[in-house]
Amino acid sequence: MAWMPKLVVSTLAFIRLTLAATIPQKPLAAVQDERLTSPTSSTPLPLVVWHGLGDNYKADGLRSIGSLANSTNPGTYTYFIRLGDTPSADRTATFLGNLTEQVQKVCHDLSTHPILSRAPAINALGFSQGGQFLRAYVQRCNIPPVHTLVTFGSQHNGISEFQNCADDDWVCRSWDGYLKRNTWSNFVQSRLVPAQYYRNPEDLDGYLESSNFLADINNERDVKNANYKSNMKKLARFVMYMFSEDTTVVPKESAYFAEYNETSDEVTKLRDRRLYKEDWLGLKDLDGRGRLEFRIAEGGHMQLSEELLEDTFRRYFGANATKDDGG
C-alpha cells in the first residue's frame, strides 16, 4: 500500500503563504557533542521523523508509520518534527520559512525534549526534503546525536527544476515565472523553502553566492565548515534511498548526491565528484568504513510499501541493528 501520497506542489499556496513575513536569520554555527552515539541497552533508540513538502506532523500516513515502527521494533519511541503548533501551521512551514531558522528550532526542540535529550542517541528518518533537513541537523548541532540516518527521495544535491503548474492554473503559472526569475533574490531565498535547496549546475556562481541553505550544508563554498564533516563522520550509518521512477524530484539522482547535466544528459555519481574526493562532508570516510549505503525504492516519489518500511525499520532501527553497527 502507499503510505505517503505523491506530493504535488501548488504554487498558489506559495502566494498565500508569502503574505506572512519572515525575518532572515544569521547562519547557525555548528556545535559538537562529545557523547557517544551508541545505545547502552537493548531498547531501540528513539526515532525522529521529518516529513516532506505539503505534509504535517499529524497526518494519518505519518502516524501509521509510527505505529509500524513500534510494531516492528517494540518499544520504539517515535517523535515527529513539527515547525508549527497546528497541523495547518506545520504544513505551511514546509513551503514558507527560512531554513536556517527552522533547523535551529529543531535543534532546540530535540535538545530540550524530556525523552530525546536523555537518550544516548537517536535514529533519524527523513522523507523527501525532510531528509536533507535532518542532515543539516546532524551537521549543525547533533544534540542528541544521530546514530543512523535514513533518507527517502531526498534532494541532497538540490533540485534543478521547480514543480510545473497545471496548464489552466494561470495564477500558479504567473507566480512560477516570478520564482524562476528571482530565485537568488533575498526575498525568495529567505522565504520559499524549495528555493533554498535549488541548485542548477549551469548557474553555480549564482548558487554559491546566494543560496541560503544548500550551498552551506553541502560545504561547497571556499571556506569549509570542519564541524559539518566531523559530525557526519560520527554517523554509524547513512542510508540514501532513491525512487526508481521519481519524476517529482528533478533530478532524481539528487537522492544520492549525484549531479545531473541537463545539456549533456550525463549523471556524475557521488564518488566522481569533488565533494566526495576531497571529502567535504565526510561521505568518503563513511563510505570507506562501510557506513554509506545507496538503495533503490521501486516506484514513484514517496510511494512506500509497508514491506519496504518494515524492512527498513528492522534493518536499520532495531536494537540488534545498532549493536551490529558497533553500539
Coordinates of C-alpha atoms in Angstrom, one line a residue:
M1 CA 0.0 0.0 0.0
A2 CA 1.1 3.6 -0.5
W3 CA 1.9 5.2 2.8
M4 CA 2.7 8.7 1.5
P5 CA 0.9 10.3 -1.4
K6 CA 2.9 11.8 -4.2
L7 CA 3.5 15.4 -3.3
V8 CA 2.2 17.9 -5.9
V9 CA 3.4 21.5 -5.2
S10 CA 0.8 24.1 -5.5
T11 CA 2.4 27.4 -6.4
L12 CA -0.9 29.1 -5.5
A13 CA -0.2 28.0 -1.9
F14 CA 3.1 29.9 -2.1
I15 CA 1.2 33.1 -2.9
R16 CA -1.0 32.7 0.1
L17 CA 1.9 31.9 2.3
T18 CA 4.1 34.8 1.3
L19 CA 1.6 37.2 2.8
A20 CA 3.2 36.3 6.1
A21 CA 6.6 37.9 6.5
T22 CA 9.6 36.0 7.8
I23 CA 12.8 37.5 9.3
P24 CA 16.1 36.4 7.6
Q25 CA 18.3 34.6 10.1
K26 CA 22.1 34.6 10.5
P27 CA 23.8 31.3 9.7
L28 CA 23.7 28.8 12.6
A29 CA 27.2 27.9 14.0
A30 CA 27.8 24.2 14.2
V31 CA 28.3 22.8 17.7
Q32 CA 29.6 19.5 18.8
D33 CA 28.7 17.0 21.5
E34 CA 31.2 14.5 22.8
R35 CA 28.6 11.9 23.9
L36 CA 28.9 8.5 22.3
T37 CA 26.4 7.7 19.6
S38 CA 25.9 4.1 20.8
P39 CA 22.9 2.8 22.8
T40 CA 23.6 1.3 26.2
S41 CA 20.6 -1.1 26.4
S42 CA 18.6 -3.5 24.3
T43 CA 15.8 -0.9 23.9
P44 CA 15.5 0.6 20.4
L45 CA 16.7 4.1 20.1
P46 CA 14.1 6.8 19.7
L47 CA 13.1 7.5 16.1
V48 CA 12.9 11.1 14.9
V49 CA 10.9 11.7 11.6
W50 CA 11.0 14.8 9.4
H51 CA 8.2 14.8 6.9
G52 CA 8.2 16.3 3.4
L53 CA 6.7 19.1 1.4
G54 CA 3.0 19.7 1.9
D55 CA 2.7 17.2 4.8
N56 CA 2.2 17.8 8.6
Y57 CA 3.1 16.1 11.8
K58 CA -0.4 14.8 12.5
A59 CA -1.0 13.3 9.0
D60 CA -2.6 9.8 9.1
G61 CA 0.2 8.4 6.9
L62 CA 2.9 9.6 9.4
R63 CA 1.0 8.2 12.4
S64 CA 0.7 4.9 10.6
I65 CA 4.4 4.9 10.0
G66 CA 5.0 5.5 13.7
S67 CA 2.8 2.5 14.6
L68 CA 4.6 0.3 12.1
A69 CA 8.0 1.4 13.6
N70 CA 6.8 0.3 17.1
S71 CA 5.3 -3.0 15.9
T72 CA 8.5 -3.8 14.0
N73 CA 10.8 -2.9 16.9
P74 CA 8.7 -2.9 20.1
G75 CA 9.4 -0.1 22.5
T76 CA 10.3 2.4 19.8
Y77 CA 9.5 6.0 20.8
T78 CA 8.7 8.0 17.6
Y79 CA 8.9 11.8 17.5
F80 CA 7.5 13.7 14.5
I81 CA 9.3 17.0 13.9
R82 CA 6.9 19.9 13.9
L83 CA 7.5 23.5 12.9
G84 CA 4.0 24.8 13.8
D85 CA 1.7 24.5 16.7
T86 CA -1.1 23.2 14.5
P87 CA -1.1 20.8 11.5
S88 CA -2.0 23.7 9.2
A89 CA 0.9 25.8 10.5
D90 CA 3.2 22.9 10.2
R91 CA 2.2 22.3 6.6
T92 CA 2.7 26.0 5.9
A93 CA 6.2 25.8 7.2
T94 CA 7.1 23.2 4.6
F95 CA 6.5 25.9 1.9
L96 CA 7.4 29.1 3.6
G97 CA 10.2 29.9 6.0
N98 CA 13.9 30.4 6.5
L99 CA 15.6 27.0 6.7
T100 CA 18.3 28.3 8.9
E101 CA 15.7 29.4 11.4
Q102 CA 13.8 26.1 11.0
V103 CA 16.8 23.9 11.6
Q104 CA 17.7 26.0 14.6
K105 CA 14.3 25.5 16.1
V106 CA 14.5 21.7 15.6
C107 CA 18.0 21.7 17.3
H108 CA 16.4 23.4 20.3
D109 CA 13.3 21.2 20.4
L110 CA 15.3 18.0 20.3
S111 CA 18.0 19.1 22.7
T112 CA 15.4 20.1 25.3
H113 CA 12.9 17.3 24.8
P114 CA 12.3 15.4 28.1
I115 CA 12.8 12.0 26.4
L116 CA 15.1 12.6 23.4
S117 CA 17.6 14.7 25.4
R118 CA 18.2 11.8 27.8
A119 CA 18.7 9.2 25.1
P120 CA 22.3 8.1 24.3
A121 CA 21.5 8.7 20.6
I122 CA 18.5 8.8 18.2
N123 CA 17.8 7.3 14.8
A124 CA 16.5 9.7 12.1
L125 CA 14.2 9.1 9.1
G126 CA 13.7 11.9 6.5
F127 CA 11.1 11.8 3.8
S128 CA 11.8 13.9 0.7
Q129 CA 13.0 17.4 1.7
G130 CA 12.9 16.3 5.4
G131 CA 16.0 14.1 4.6
Q132 CA 18.4 17.0 3.8
F133 CA 16.9 18.9 6.7
L134 CA 17.8 16.1 9.1
R135 CA 21.3 16.0 7.6
A136 CA 21.5 19.7 8.4
Y137 CA 20.6 18.9 12.0
V138 CA 23.4 16.4 12.2
Q139 CA 25.9 18.8 10.7
R140 CA 24.9 21.9 12.6
C141 CA 24.0 20.7 16.1
N142 CA 23.6 16.9 16.6
I143 CA 22.4 17.1 20.2
P144 CA 21.2 14.4 20.8
P145 CA 23.5 12.7 18.3
V146 CA 22.1 10.7 15.4
H147 CA 23.1 7.1 15.2
T148 CA 21.6 6.1 11.9
L149 CA 20.2 8.5 9.3
V150 CA 17.9 7.1 6.5
T151 CA 16.5 9.3 3.8
F152 CA 13.9 8.6 1.1
G153 CA 13.9 10.5 -2.1
S154 CA 15.7 13.5 -0.6
Q155 CA 17.3 16.3 -2.5
H156 CA 20.8 16.1 -1.1
N157 CA 22.2 17.8 -4.2
G158 CA 19.3 20.0 -4.7
I159 CA 16.7 20.4 -7.4
S160 CA 17.3 21.9 -10.9
E161 CA 13.6 22.4 -11.6
F162 CA 10.6 23.6 -9.7
Q163 CA 7.3 21.8 -10.0
N164 CA 5.2 22.6 -13.1
C165 CA 1.8 24.2 -12.8
A166 CA -1.3 22.9 -14.5
D167 CA -2.0 24.4 -17.9
D168 CA -5.1 26.2 -16.7
D169 CA -3.7 27.5 -13.4
W170 CA -2.7 31.0 -14.5
V171 CA -2.2 32.3 -11.0
C172 CA 0.2 29.5 -10.4
R173 CA 2.0 30.0 -13.7
S174 CA 2.5 33.7 -13.1
W175 CA 4.0 33.0 -9.7
D176 CA 6.1 30.3 -11.1
G177 CA 7.6 32.8 -13.5
Y178 CA 8.4 35.2 -10.7
L179 CA 10.0 32.4 -8.7
K180 CA 12.2 31.4 -11.6
R181 CA 13.2 34.9 -12.5
N182 CA 14.1 35.8 -8.9
T183 CA 15.4 32.6 -7.5
W184 CA 18.5 34.2 -6.0
S185 CA 16.8 37.3 -4.5
N186 CA 17.0 37.7 -0.8
F187 CA 13.2 37.7 -0.6
V188 CA 12.9 34.3 -2.2
Q189 CA 15.9 32.8 -0.5
S190 CA 14.7 33.8 2.9
R191 CA 11.1 32.7 2.5
L192 CA 10.4 30.0 0.0
V193 CA 11.6 26.7 1.2
P194 CA 12.2 24.8 -2.1
A195 CA 14.2 27.7 -3.5
Q196 CA 16.7 27.3 -0.7
Y197 CA 17.7 23.9 -2.0
Y198 CA 17.6 24.8 -5.7
R199 CA 20.9 24.1 -7.5
N200 CA 21.3 24.4 -11.2
P201 CA 24.8 23.2 -12.4
E202 CA 24.6 25.7 -15.2
D203 CA 24.4 28.6 -12.7
L204 CA 26.8 27.6 -9.9
D205 CA 28.1 31.2 -9.5
G206 CA 24.6 32.4 -8.5
Y207 CA 24.1 29.4 -6.4
L208 CA 27.3 29.7 -4.4
E209 CA 26.8 33.4 -3.9
S210 CA 23.2 33.5 -2.9
S211 CA 22.0 30.1 -1.8
N212 CA 20.6 30.4 1.8
F213 CA 20.8 26.7 2.7
L214 CA 22.1 24.0 0.4
A215 CA 25.5 25.6 -0.6
D216 CA 26.2 25.9 3.1
I217 CA 25.2 22.4 4.3
N218 CA 27.0 20.8 1.3
N219 CA 30.1 22.7 2.2
E220 CA 30.5 23.9 -1.4
R221 CA 31.9 27.3 -0.6
D222 CA 35.6 28.0 -0.4
V223 CA 35.7 28.2 3.4
K224 CA 34.7 24.8 4.7
N225 CA 33.0 24.1 8.0
A226 CA 35.1 21.4 9.6
N227 CA 32.3 20.6 12.2
Y228 CA 30.0 19.6 9.4
K229 CA 32.4 16.9 8.3
S230 CA 33.2 15.9 11.8
N231 CA 29.6 15.5 12.8
M232 CA 28.7 13.5 9.7
K233 CA 31.6 11.1 10.4
K234 CA 30.0 10.2 13.7
L235 CA 27.1 8.5 12.0
A236 CA 27.0 4.7 12.4
R237 CA 25.2 4.5 9.1
F238 CA 23.9 6.9 6.4
V239 CA 21.4 5.3 4.1
M240 CA 20.0 7.0 1.0
Y241 CA 17.0 5.6 -0.9
M242 CA 16.3 6.8 -4.5
F243 CA 12.9 6.2 -6.1
S244 CA 13.4 4.4 -9.4
E245 CA 10.5 6.2 -11.2
D246 CA 10.8 9.5 -9.4
T247 CA 9.5 12.4 -11.6
T248 CA 8.7 14.8 -8.8
V249 CA 12.4 15.4 -7.8
V250 CA 14.5 16.7 -10.7
P251 CA 17.0 15.2 -10.9
K252 CA 16.0 12.1 -9.0
E253 CA 19.7 11.2 -8.7
S254 CA 20.0 14.1 -6.2
A255 CA 18.9 11.4 -3.6
Y256 CA 22.5 10.0 -4.0
F257 CA 24.3 13.4 -4.1
A258 CA 24.8 12.8 -7.8
E259 CA 24.9 15.7 -10.3
Y260 CA 22.8 15.8 -13.5
N261 CA 23.8 17.9 -16.5
E262 CA 20.6 18.5 -18.5
T263 CA 22.5 19.7 -21.5
S264 CA 24.6 16.6 -21.9
D265 CA 22.2 14.3 -20.2
E266 CA 25.1 13.0 -18.1
V267 CA 25.0 12.0 -14.5
T268 CA 28.1 12.4 -12.3
K269 CA 27.9 10.0 -9.5
L270 CA 28.9 11.0 -6.0
R271 CA 32.2 9.1 -6.0
D272 CA 33.3 11.0 -9.1
R273 CA 32.6 14.5 -7.6
R274 CA 35.0 16.8 -5.8
L275 CA 32.6 16.8 -2.8
Y276 CA 33.4 13.2 -2.3
K277 CA 37.1 13.1 -3.5
E278 CA 38.1 16.0 -1.2
D279 CA 35.6 14.7 1.4
W280 CA 33.9 18.0 2.2
L281 CA 31.2 16.2 4.2
G282 CA 32.9 13.1 5.5
L283 CA 31.0 10.9 3.0
K284 CA 34.2 9.4 1.6
D285 CA 35.2 8.5 5.2
L286 CA 31.8 6.9 5.9
D287 CA 32.0 5.0 2.6
G288 CA 35.4 3.7 3.4
R289 CA 34.2 2.3 6.7
G290 CA 31.1 0.7 5.1
R291 CA 28.7 3.1 6.6
L292 CA 27.3 4.7 3.5
E293 CA 24.6 2.9 1.6
F294 CA 22.8 3.6 -1.7
R295 CA 19.5 1.8 -2.1
I296 CA 16.6 1.8 -4.5
A297 CA 12.9 2.1 -3.7
E298 CA 10.8 0.9 -6.6
G299 CA 8.1 3.3 -7.9
G300 CA 7.4 7.0 -7.9
H301 CA 8.2 9.7 -5.4
M302 CA 7.2 8.7 -1.8
Q303 CA 5.3 5.6 -3.0
L304 CA 6.3 3.5 0.0
S305 CA 5.0 0.0 0.7
E306 CA 4.5 -1.4 4.2
E307 CA 7.0 -4.2 3.3
L308 CA 9.8 -1.7 2.4
L309 CA 9.2 0.4 5.5
E310 CA 9.1 -2.7 7.8
D311 CA 12.4 -3.9 6.2
T312 CA 13.9 -0.5 6.7
F313 CA 12.9 -0.4 10.4
R314 CA 14.1 -3.9 11.1
R315 CA 17.4 -3.5 9.1
Y316 CA 18.4 -0.1 10.4
F317 CA 16.5 0.9 13.5
G318 CA 16.2 -2.3 15.6
A319 CA 18.2 -2.8 18.8
N320 CA 20.2 -5.6 17.1
A321 CA 20.9 -3.3 14.1
T322 CA 22.6 -0.7 16.4
K323 CA 24.6 -3.4 18.1
D324 CA 25.8 -4.7 14.7
D325 CA 26.9 -1.1 14.0
G326 CA 29.2 -1.2 17.0
G327 CA 26.6 0.0 19.5

